[in-house]
Amino acid sequence: MSMLKSRLIKPLIIAGVAGLMAVTSVAQAAGDLTRRPQKLPDLVMGSDESDYYLSQKEYELETGKAYKLAIISNGQKEYAMVAPDFFASIFLRKVEAGGMEIKAVSLTELEFEDAAEAEIYFVPVKPGEFAFEMEGLQGKGMVGVFKVK
């Protein structure tokens, strides 16, 4: 191989190897962020003492961490959990309810007509404070907040 060809080919090989290394490093992830979720304290709506009982008023979360939240209605009333800003700021992996998995891009409301339980699996992707409430029962104290760092 001539000296000129060697000078031209060597930089091309180096650039090709560097490009391949960059693509390879981008393609490798540290792990699936949605796996091994941290279980949060259950959010229970209603109790034997009060239809307006809410077990948790505040959740502290971090972006990029996977969580599992069980939302439980004791069946005393119809409860409709709404949290539009929070639901818009998470990656929703799935909802488990009634013996099935529901795979959806987002939620708008979780409505419980009777005693039931739903588990949501999610990863917060946006920091901030996001209110949640039981629709129509805010005046009875059925409100809370997700604080995401």
Coordinates of C-alpha atoms in Angstrom, one line a residue:
M1 CA 0.0 0.0 0.0
S2 CA 1.4 3.4 -0.9
M3 CA 2.2 6.0 1.7
L4 CA -0.6 8.3 0.4
K5 CA -3.3 5.6 0.7
S6 CA -2.0 4.7 4.2
R7 CA -2.4 8.4 5.2
L8 CA -5.9 8.6 3.8
I9 CA -7.2 5.2 5.1
K10 CA -5.8 5.4 8.6
P11 CA -8.0 8.5 9.6
L12 CA -11.0 6.9 8.1
I13 CA -10.5 3.7 10.1
I14 CA -10.0 5.7 13.3
A15 CA -13.2 7.7 12.6
G16 CA -15.1 4.6 11.8
V17 CA -14.0 2.9 15.0
A18 CA -14.8 6.0 17.1
G19 CA -18.3 6.2 15.4
L20 CA -18.9 2.6 16.2
M21 CA -17.9 3.1 19.8
A22 CA -20.2 6.1 20.1
V23 CA -23.2 4.1 18.7
T24 CA -22.4 1.2 20.9
S25 CA -22.3 3.3 24.1
V26 CA -25.6 5.0 23.2
A27 CA -27.3 1.7 22.6
Q28 CA -26.3 0.3 26.0
A29 CA -28.5 1.2 28.9
A30 CA -27.8 0.9 32.6
G31 CA -31.0 -1.0 33.0
D32 CA -34.7 -0.9 32.6
L33 CA -36.0 1.9 34.7
T34 CA -39.5 0.4 34.9
R35 CA -38.4 -2.8 36.6
R36 CA -38.2 -3.5 40.3
P37 CA -40.6 -0.8 41.4
Q38 CA -40.5 0.5 44.9
K39 CA -43.8 -0.1 46.7
L40 CA -45.4 3.0 48.0
P41 CA -47.7 3.1 51.0
D42 CA -51.3 2.1 49.9
L43 CA -53.7 4.9 49.1
V44 CA -56.9 3.8 50.9
M45 CA -60.1 5.6 50.4
G46 CA -62.8 5.3 53.1
S47 CA -62.7 3.4 56.4
D48 CA -65.2 1.9 58.9
E49 CA -64.9 5.2 60.9
S50 CA -65.3 7.6 57.9
D51 CA -66.4 7.6 54.3
Y52 CA -64.0 10.5 53.8
Y53 CA -60.9 8.8 55.2
L54 CA -57.7 9.1 53.0
S55 CA -54.7 7.1 54.3
Q56 CA -52.1 9.2 52.6
K57 CA -52.0 12.9 51.9
E58 CA -48.5 13.1 50.6
Y59 CA -46.1 11.0 48.6
E60 CA -42.4 11.9 48.0
L61 CA -41.0 10.5 44.8
E62 CA -37.9 10.9 42.6
T63 CA -37.7 11.2 38.8
G64 CA -36.3 8.2 37.1
K65 CA -37.3 5.7 39.9
A66 CA -40.0 3.0 39.4
Y67 CA -42.9 2.9 41.8
K68 CA -45.9 0.8 42.4
L69 CA -49.0 2.3 44.1
A70 CA -52.0 0.4 45.3
I71 CA -55.2 2.5 45.3
I72 CA -57.9 0.8 47.4
S73 CA -61.5 1.7 47.9
N74 CA -63.3 0.2 50.8
G75 CA -66.6 0.6 48.9
Q76 CA -68.3 3.1 51.3
K77 CA -68.8 5.6 48.4
E78 CA -68.0 6.0 44.8
Y79 CA -64.5 7.5 44.6
A80 CA -62.9 8.9 41.5
M81 CA -59.2 9.7 41.8
V82 CA -58.1 12.5 39.5
A83 CA -54.5 13.8 39.2
P84 CA -54.3 15.3 35.7
D85 CA -50.9 17.1 36.1
F86 CA -49.4 14.1 37.8
F87 CA -50.7 11.6 35.3
A88 CA -49.2 13.8 32.5
S89 CA -45.8 13.9 34.2
I90 CA -45.2 10.1 34.5
F91 CA -44.3 7.2 32.3
L92 CA -47.1 4.8 32.9
R93 CA -46.0 1.1 32.6
K94 CA -49.3 -0.6 33.5
V95 CA -52.4 -0.7 35.7
E96 CA -53.4 -3.9 37.4
A97 CA -57.0 -4.3 38.4
G98 CA -59.6 -7.0 38.5
G99 CA -57.2 -9.8 37.7
M100 CA -55.9 -8.1 34.5
E101 CA -53.1 -5.8 33.3
I102 CA -54.0 -2.7 31.5
K103 CA -51.3 -1.2 29.3
A104 CA -52.0 2.4 28.4
V105 CA -50.1 5.6 27.6
S106 CA -51.8 7.7 30.3
L107 CA -54.6 7.9 32.8
T108 CA -57.3 10.6 33.3
E109 CA -59.2 9.1 36.3
L110 CA -59.5 6.0 38.4
E111 CA -63.1 5.4 39.4
F112 CA -64.2 3.0 42.0
E113 CA -67.9 2.2 42.2
D114 CA -67.5 -0.6 44.8
A115 CA -64.8 -2.0 47.0
A116 CA -61.9 -2.6 44.7
E117 CA -58.1 -2.2 44.2
A118 CA -55.9 -1.0 41.4
E119 CA -52.2 -0.9 41.2
I120 CA -50.4 1.6 39.0
Y121 CA -46.8 1.0 37.9
F122 CA -45.0 4.2 36.9
V123 CA -41.8 6.3 36.6
P124 CA -42.0 10.0 37.4
V125 CA -40.3 12.0 34.6
K126 CA -41.0 15.6 35.6
P127 CA -40.2 17.2 39.0
G128 CA -42.8 19.3 40.8
E129 CA -45.8 19.2 43.2
F130 CA -48.8 17.5 41.7
A131 CA -52.2 17.5 43.5
F132 CA -54.5 14.5 43.6
E133 CA -58.1 14.4 44.8
M134 CA -61.2 12.4 44.9
E135 CA -63.6 14.2 42.5
G136 CA -66.4 16.0 44.3
L137 CA -65.0 15.2 47.8
Q138 CA -62.3 17.8 48.0
G139 CA -64.2 19.8 50.6
K140 CA -64.3 16.7 52.8
G141 CA -60.5 16.6 52.9
M142 CA -59.9 14.0 50.2
V143 CA -57.0 15.7 48.6
G144 CA -53.2 15.1 48.6
V145 CA -50.0 15.8 46.7
F146 CA -47.3 13.9 44.9
K147 CA -44.0 15.7 45.5
V148 CA -41.5 14.7 42.8
K149 CA -37.8 15.7 43.1

